[in-house]
């Protein structure tokens, strides 16, 4: 029986079959995506209309793409506002556009969930056909894996490159072992920063699984919500989402709780799998010098050392992370534009942008925070 493509809401997709294709990364699990949908965070009301593209061989799910029809470009971390403005200046509609991504999550990983290259190519071409049939301006794939990129290249996509910062565990036995691997300048700076929170009487706790009680989660959400308000925005995620996440994926959550005395003053919520800790959300209710870097980065690294995890992903952007031992890692996004005139113009732009991004990444590597061998 030949494979067949179809569209389906996530509620109608077999969760076990989906998760077999998705692998270990927590953001790709059926329950994570379903929580975003059913708590209203990534839904038609917020401009994220789900359209999950499926590839079946008989009754077995052999491939899938999480697709969203987007009415805006918020919550993506790959910025295409200039492209949208160019469409509008010439009287063309950029929105709605089609997006293949994990909503609000700049974490590299599989975006075509399939076991074979042929299945990935079929899904990539199927997504393009969905755009053509429905008159959609463009299709954008955020933070795909290398295997996905091969399929997108064969399907005719353009590629845009970016930089993130990740920490890699070199078998460190302790935080002191890690600090000693840094050069003297960065080691001294980190120790000075850490002394600031120590002097303020701040201590830290890791909460996971059954250790995350209602009060701790409510406090985290208060911090997260306040951080967005301080920047003039409403948060993308609501408290229902985080409580749903704890209910269904508590063992994948790691909260770093900062306390001054017995009073919580800041929190960072990370997700993890067997290999990686993913830094995601943070906030505080009191200013303490160095608290942000300690809570979000140094404690994340300390958790990886303690638990033997290989990688800490520090989130989008931020070359300040380099001084904390996180190294530049190139990321990419894939793009298909229906109007060939604009596709040619964007390709010309990408041909000029890509060497600049790679030169920037090389320059960052030249300023490694680690001791020279």
Coordinates of C-alpha atoms in Angstrom, one line a residue:
X1 CA 0.0 0.0 0.0
X2 CA 1.4 3.4 -1.0
X3 CA 1.9 6.1 1.6
X4 CA -0.9 8.7 1.9
X5 CA -0.8 12.3 3.1
X6 CA -3.6 13.9 5.2
X7 CA -4.2 16.7 7.7
X8 CA -5.5 16.1 11.2
X9 CA -6.0 17.8 14.5
X10 CA -3.7 16.6 17.2
X11 CA -6.5 15.2 19.3
X12 CA -7.2 12.6 16.5
X13 CA -3.6 11.5 16.2
X14 CA -2.5 8.3 17.9
X15 CA -0.2 9.6 20.7
X16 CA 1.8 6.4 20.9
X17 CA 2.6 6.4 17.2
X18 CA 3.4 10.1 17.2
X19 CA 5.8 9.7 20.2
X20 CA 7.6 6.8 18.5
X21 CA 8.5 9.1 15.6
X22 CA 9.2 12.1 17.8
X23 CA 12.0 10.6 19.9
X24 CA 13.1 11.8 23.3
X25 CA 13.0 15.6 23.0
X26 CA 10.2 16.7 25.4
X27 CA 8.9 19.6 23.2
X28 CA 8.0 17.1 20.4
X29 CA 5.9 14.8 22.5
X30 CA 2.2 14.6 21.7
X31 CA 1.3 15.7 25.2
X32 CA 3.4 18.8 25.1
X33 CA 1.9 20.0 21.8
X34 CA -1.6 19.0 22.9
X35 CA -1.1 21.1 26.1
X36 CA -0.3 24.1 24.0
X37 CA -3.4 23.6 22.0
X38 CA -5.9 22.7 24.7
X39 CA -4.8 25.4 27.2
X40 CA -5.3 28.0 24.4
X41 CA -1.6 29.1 24.1
X42 CA -1.1 27.9 20.5
X43 CA -4.6 28.0 19.0
X44 CA -6.6 29.9 16.4
X45 CA -7.5 32.5 19.1
X46 CA -3.8 33.4 19.5
X47 CA -3.0 33.3 15.8
X48 CA -1.6 29.7 15.8
X49 CA -4.1 27.5 13.9
X50 CA -2.8 23.9 14.0
X51 CA -2.7 21.8 10.8
X52 CA -0.8 18.6 11.5
X53 CA 0.4 17.0 8.3
X54 CA 0.5 13.2 8.5
X55 CA 2.0 10.4 6.3
X56 CA 0.4 7.0 6.8
X57 CA 1.3 3.6 5.5
X58 CA -1.9 1.7 6.0
X59 CA -3.0 2.4 9.6
X60 CA 0.6 3.1 10.8
X61 CA 1.8 6.7 11.1
X62 CA 5.1 6.8 9.3
X63 CA 5.7 10.6 9.2
X64 CA 4.3 13.9 10.6
X65 CA 5.0 17.7 10.5
X66 CA 3.6 20.1 13.2
X67 CA 2.2 22.9 11.1
X68 CA 0.5 26.1 12.1
X69 CA -1.2 28.7 10.0
X70 CA 0.1 32.0 11.5
X71 CA -1.6 35.4 11.5
X72 CA 1.6 37.1 12.8
X73 CA 5.3 36.4 13.5
X74 CA 5.3 36.5 17.2
X75 CA 6.8 33.8 19.3
X76 CA 9.1 32.4 16.6
X77 CA 12.7 33.7 17.4
X78 CA 13.5 33.8 13.7
X79 CA 12.6 37.3 12.6
X80 CA 10.9 37.9 9.2
X81 CA 9.1 41.2 9.9
X82 CA 11.1 42.9 7.1
X83 CA 9.9 40.2 4.6
X84 CA 6.3 40.8 5.7
X85 CA 6.7 44.6 5.3
X86 CA 8.0 44.2 1.8
X87 CA 5.0 42.2 0.8
X88 CA 2.7 44.8 2.3
X89 CA 4.4 47.7 0.6
X90 CA 3.6 46.0 -2.7
X91 CA 0.0 45.3 -1.9
X92 CA 0.5 41.5 -1.3
X93 CA -0.6 39.4 1.6
X94 CA 2.2 37.8 3.7
X95 CA -0.2 36.5 6.4
X96 CA -1.5 34.0 6.9
X97 CA 1.8 32.1 6.4
X98 CA 2.5 28.4 7.2
X99 CA 4.9 27.6 10.0
X100 CA 6.6 24.3 10.9
X101 CA 7.8 24.8 14.4
X102 CA 7.4 24.1 18.1
X103 CA 5.5 27.2 19.3
X104 CA 7.5 29.6 21.4
X105 CA 10.4 27.2 21.5
X106 CA 13.8 28.1 19.8
X107 CA 15.2 24.6 20.4
X108 CA 16.9 22.8 17.4
X109 CA 15.6 19.4 16.6
X110 CA 13.5 17.3 14.2
X111 CA 10.7 19.1 12.5
X112 CA 9.8 16.3 10.1
X113 CA 9.1 13.3 12.3
X114 CA 9.9 10.3 10.0
X115 CA 12.4 7.4 9.8
X116 CA 13.4 7.7 6.2
X117 CA 14.7 10.5 3.9
X118 CA 12.0 9.6 1.3
X119 CA 9.3 10.1 3.9
X120 CA 10.8 13.5 4.9
X121 CA 10.9 14.7 1.3
X122 CA 7.3 13.6 0.8
X123 CA 6.1 15.6 3.8
X124 CA 8.1 18.7 2.8
X125 CA 6.6 18.6 -0.7
X126 CA 3.2 17.9 0.8
X127 CA 3.4 21.0 3.0
X128 CA 4.4 23.1 -0.1
X129 CA 1.4 21.6 -2.0
X130 CA -0.9 22.6 0.9
X131 CA 0.4 26.2 0.5
X132 CA -0.2 26.2 -3.2
X133 CA -3.7 24.8 -3.1
X134 CA -4.7 27.3 -0.4
X135 CA -3.0 30.4 -1.7
X136 CA -0.6 30.7 1.2
X137 CA 2.3 33.1 0.7
X138 CA 5.1 31.1 2.3
X139 CA 6.2 28.2 4.4
X140 CA 8.8 28.5 7.2
X141 CA 10.6 25.8 9.2
X142 CA 12.3 26.9 12.4
X143 CA 15.4 25.2 13.9
X144 CA 15.2 21.9 11.9
X145 CA 17.7 19.1 12.3
X146 CA 20.4 18.3 9.8
X147 CA 18.5 15.3 8.5
X148 CA 15.5 17.5 7.9
X149 CA 17.6 20.1 6.1
X150 CA 18.6 17.5 3.5
X151 CA 14.9 16.8 2.8
X152 CA 14.1 20.6 2.7
X153 CA 17.0 21.2 0.3
X154 CA 15.7 18.5 -2.0
X155 CA 12.2 20.0 -1.9
X156 CA 13.5 23.4 -3.0
X157 CA 13.7 25.4 0.3
X158 CA 16.1 28.3 1.0
X159 CA 18.1 28.4 4.2
X160 CA 18.8 31.1 6.8
X161 CA 21.5 30.7 9.4
X162 CA 21.7 31.9 13.0
X163 CA 23.7 31.4 16.2
X164 CA 22.8 30.0 19.6
X165 CA 24.9 29.3 22.7
X166 CA 25.2 25.8 24.2
X167 CA 27.3 24.4 27.0
X168 CA 29.0 21.0 26.6
X169 CA 29.9 18.7 29.5
X170 CA 33.5 17.5 29.1
X171 CA 33.1 15.0 31.9
X172 CA 33.4 17.5 34.7
X173 CA 33.4 16.0 38.2
X174 CA 32.3 19.3 39.8
X175 CA 31.6 22.9 39.2
X176 CA 35.1 23.7 40.3
X177 CA 36.4 21.3 37.7
X178 CA 34.4 23.2 35.1
X179 CA 35.6 26.6 36.3
X180 CA 39.2 25.5 36.1
X181 CA 38.7 24.6 32.4
X182 CA 38.0 28.3 31.7
X183 CA 40.7 30.9 31.1
X184 CA 41.7 33.1 34.0
X185 CA 39.7 36.2 32.9
X186 CA 36.3 34.4 32.6
X187 CA 36.9 32.2 35.6
X188 CA 37.5 35.3 37.8
X189 CA 34.5 37.1 36.4
X190 CA 32.1 34.1 37.1
X191 CA 33.5 33.8 40.6
X192 CA 33.0 37.5 41.3
X193 CA 29.4 37.3 39.9
X194 CA 28.6 34.2 42.0
X195 CA 29.9 36.0 45.2
X196 CA 27.2 38.7 44.7
X197 CA 24.4 36.3 45.1
X198 CA 26.2 34.5 48.0
X199 CA 26.7 37.9 49.7
X200 CA 23.0 38.6 49.4
X201 CA 22.2 35.3 51.2
X202 CA 20.8 33.6 48.1
X203 CA 20.7 29.9 47.9
X204 CA 19.3 27.6 45.2
X205 CA 17.1 24.4 45.1
X206 CA 16.4 22.1 42.2
X207 CA 12.8 21.0 42.0
X208 CA 11.6 18.1 39.7
X209 CA 8.9 15.5 39.6
X210 CA 6.9 15.2 42.8
X211 CA 9.0 17.9 44.3
X212 CA 7.2 20.6 42.3
X213 CA 4.2 21.5 44.5
X214 CA 1.4 24.0 43.7
X215 CA 3.0 26.9 45.6
X216 CA 6.3 26.5 43.8
X217 CA 4.6 26.4 40.4
X218 CA 2.5 29.4 41.2
X219 CA 5.5 31.3 42.3
X220 CA 7.4 30.4 39.1
X221 CA 4.4 31.6 37.0
X222 CA 4.3 34.9 39.0
X223 CA 7.9 35.5 38.1
X224 CA 7.5 34.5 34.5
X225 CA 4.4 36.6 34.1
X226 CA 6.0 39.7 35.7
X227 CA 9.1 39.5 33.5
X228 CA 6.9 39.7 30.3
X229 CA 5.0 42.7 31.8
X230 CA 8.2 44.5 32.6
X231 CA 9.1 44.3 28.9
X232 CA 5.7 45.6 27.9
X233 CA 4.2 42.3 26.7
X234 CA 1.7 39.7 27.8
X235 CA 3.3 36.2 28.3
X236 CA 2.8 33.6 25.5
X237 CA 2.0 30.8 28.0
X238 CA -0.7 30.8 30.7
X239 CA -0.6 29.2 34.1
X240 CA -3.0 26.4 32.9
X241 CA -0.3 25.3 30.5
X242 CA 2.4 24.9 33.2
X243 CA 0.0 23.1 35.5
X244 CA -0.9 20.8 32.6
X245 CA 2.8 20.2 31.9
X246 CA 3.5 19.3 35.5
X247 CA 0.5 16.9 35.5
X248 CA 1.7 15.0 32.4
X249 CA 5.5 15.6 32.2
X250 CA 6.7 16.4 35.7
X251 CA 9.8 14.3 35.4
X252 CA 10.9 16.4 32.4
X253 CA 10.7 19.7 34.3
X254 CA 13.5 21.1 36.4
X255 CA 12.8 24.3 38.3
X256 CA 15.7 26.3 39.7
X257 CA 14.3 28.1 42.8
X258 CA 16.3 31.0 44.2
X259 CA 15.6 31.8 47.9
X260 CA 16.8 34.6 50.1
X261 CA 16.5 33.2 53.6
X262 CA 13.3 31.1 53.3
X263 CA 11.7 33.4 50.8
X264 CA 11.6 32.6 47.1
X265 CA 12.7 35.5 44.9
X266 CA 13.4 34.0 41.5
X267 CA 12.8 30.9 39.4
X268 CA 13.8 29.4 36.1
X269 CA 11.9 26.5 34.5
X270 CA 13.9 24.1 32.3
X271 CA 13.0 20.9 30.5
X272 CA 15.3 17.9 30.2
X273 CA 15.7 14.6 28.5
X274 CA 18.3 11.9 29.1
X275 CA 21.1 14.0 27.5
X276 CA 20.1 17.7 27.5
X277 CA 18.8 20.4 29.8
X278 CA 16.9 23.1 27.9
X279 CA 16.8 26.5 29.5
X280 CA 13.4 28.0 28.8
X281 CA 11.6 30.4 31.2
X282 CA 12.6 32.7 34.0
X283 CA 11.6 35.6 36.2
X284 CA 12.2 37.3 39.6
X285 CA 10.4 39.4 42.1
X286 CA 13.4 41.1 43.6
X287 CA 16.6 42.5 42.1
X288 CA 19.9 41.0 43.3
X289 CA 23.1 41.7 41.3
X290 CA 24.1 38.6 39.2
X291 CA 20.8 36.8 40.0
X292 CA 19.7 36.3 36.4
X293 CA 23.0 34.8 35.2
X294 CA 23.3 32.6 38.3
X295 CA 19.7 31.3 38.2
X296 CA 19.4 30.8 34.4
X297 CA 22.9 29.7 33.4
X298 CA 25.3 28.8 36.2
X299 CA 22.7 26.7 38.1
X300 CA 21.7 25.1 34.8
X301 CA 25.3 24.1 34.3
X302 CA 25.6 22.9 37.9
X303 CA 22.5 20.7 37.4
X304 CA 24.1 19.1 34.2
X305 CA 27.3 18.4 36.1
X306 CA 25.4 16.9 39.0
X307 CA 23.2 14.7 36.8
X308 CA 25.7 13.9 34.2
X309 CA 23.9 15.5 31.3
X310 CA 25.9 16.3 28.2
X311 CA 24.4 19.6 26.9
X312 CA 22.8 22.7 28.4
X313 CA 21.0 24.8 25.7
X314 CA 20.8 28.4 26.9
X315 CA 18.0 29.5 24.6
X316 CA 18.0 32.1 21.8
X317 CA 20.6 34.8 21.2
X318 CA 22.8 36.3 23.8
X319 CA 26.6 36.5 23.2
X320 CA 26.9 37.4 26.9
X321 CA 26.5 33.6 27.5
X322 CA 29.9 33.1 25.9
X323 CA 31.6 34.4 29.1
X324 CA 29.7 31.8 31.1
X325 CA 31.2 28.9 29.2
X326 CA 28.4 28.4 26.5
X327 CA 29.8 28.1 23.0
X328 CA 28.4 29.3 19.6
X329 CA 26.4 26.7 17.7
X330 CA 25.0 27.5 14.2
X331 CA 21.3 27.0 13.7
X332 CA 19.2 27.3 10.6
X333 CA 15.7 27.8 9.3
X334 CA 14.2 26.7 6.0
X335 CA 11.9 28.9 3.8
X336 CA 9.7 28.4 0.7
X337 CA 8.1 31.5 -0.9
X338 CA 5.3 31.0 -3.4
X339 CA 6.0 34.3 -5.4
X340 CA 9.1 33.6 -7.4
X341 CA 10.0 37.4 -7.5
X342 CA 10.1 37.5 -3.7
X343 CA 11.8 34.2 -3.5
X344 CA 14.6 35.5 -5.7
X345 CA 14.9 38.7 -3.7
X346 CA 15.1 36.8 -0.4
X347 CA 17.6 34.3 -1.8
X348 CA 19.8 37.3 -2.8
X349 CA 19.5 38.6 0.8
X350 CA 20.3 35.2 2.3
X351 CA 23.4 34.9 0.0
X352 CA 24.7 38.1 1.6
X353 CA 23.6 37.4 5.1
X354 CA 24.9 33.9 5.5
X355 CA 28.6 34.7 5.2
X356 CA 28.2 37.5 7.7
X357 CA 26.5 35.1 10.2
X358 CA 29.3 32.5 9.7
X359 CA 32.0 35.2 10.1
X360 CA 30.3 36.3 13.4
X361 CA 30.3 32.7 14.6
X362 CA 33.9 32.3 13.7
X363 CA 34.8 35.5 15.6
X364 CA 33.0 34.2 18.7
X365 CA 34.9 30.9 18.5
X366 CA 38.1 33.0 18.4
X367 CA 37.1 34.4 21.8
X368 CA 36.6 31.1 23.5
X369 CA 36.2 31.4 27.3
X370 CA 38.2 28.2 27.7
X371 CA 41.9 27.7 28.4
X372 CA 43.9 27.0 25.3
X373 CA 45.1 23.4 25.0

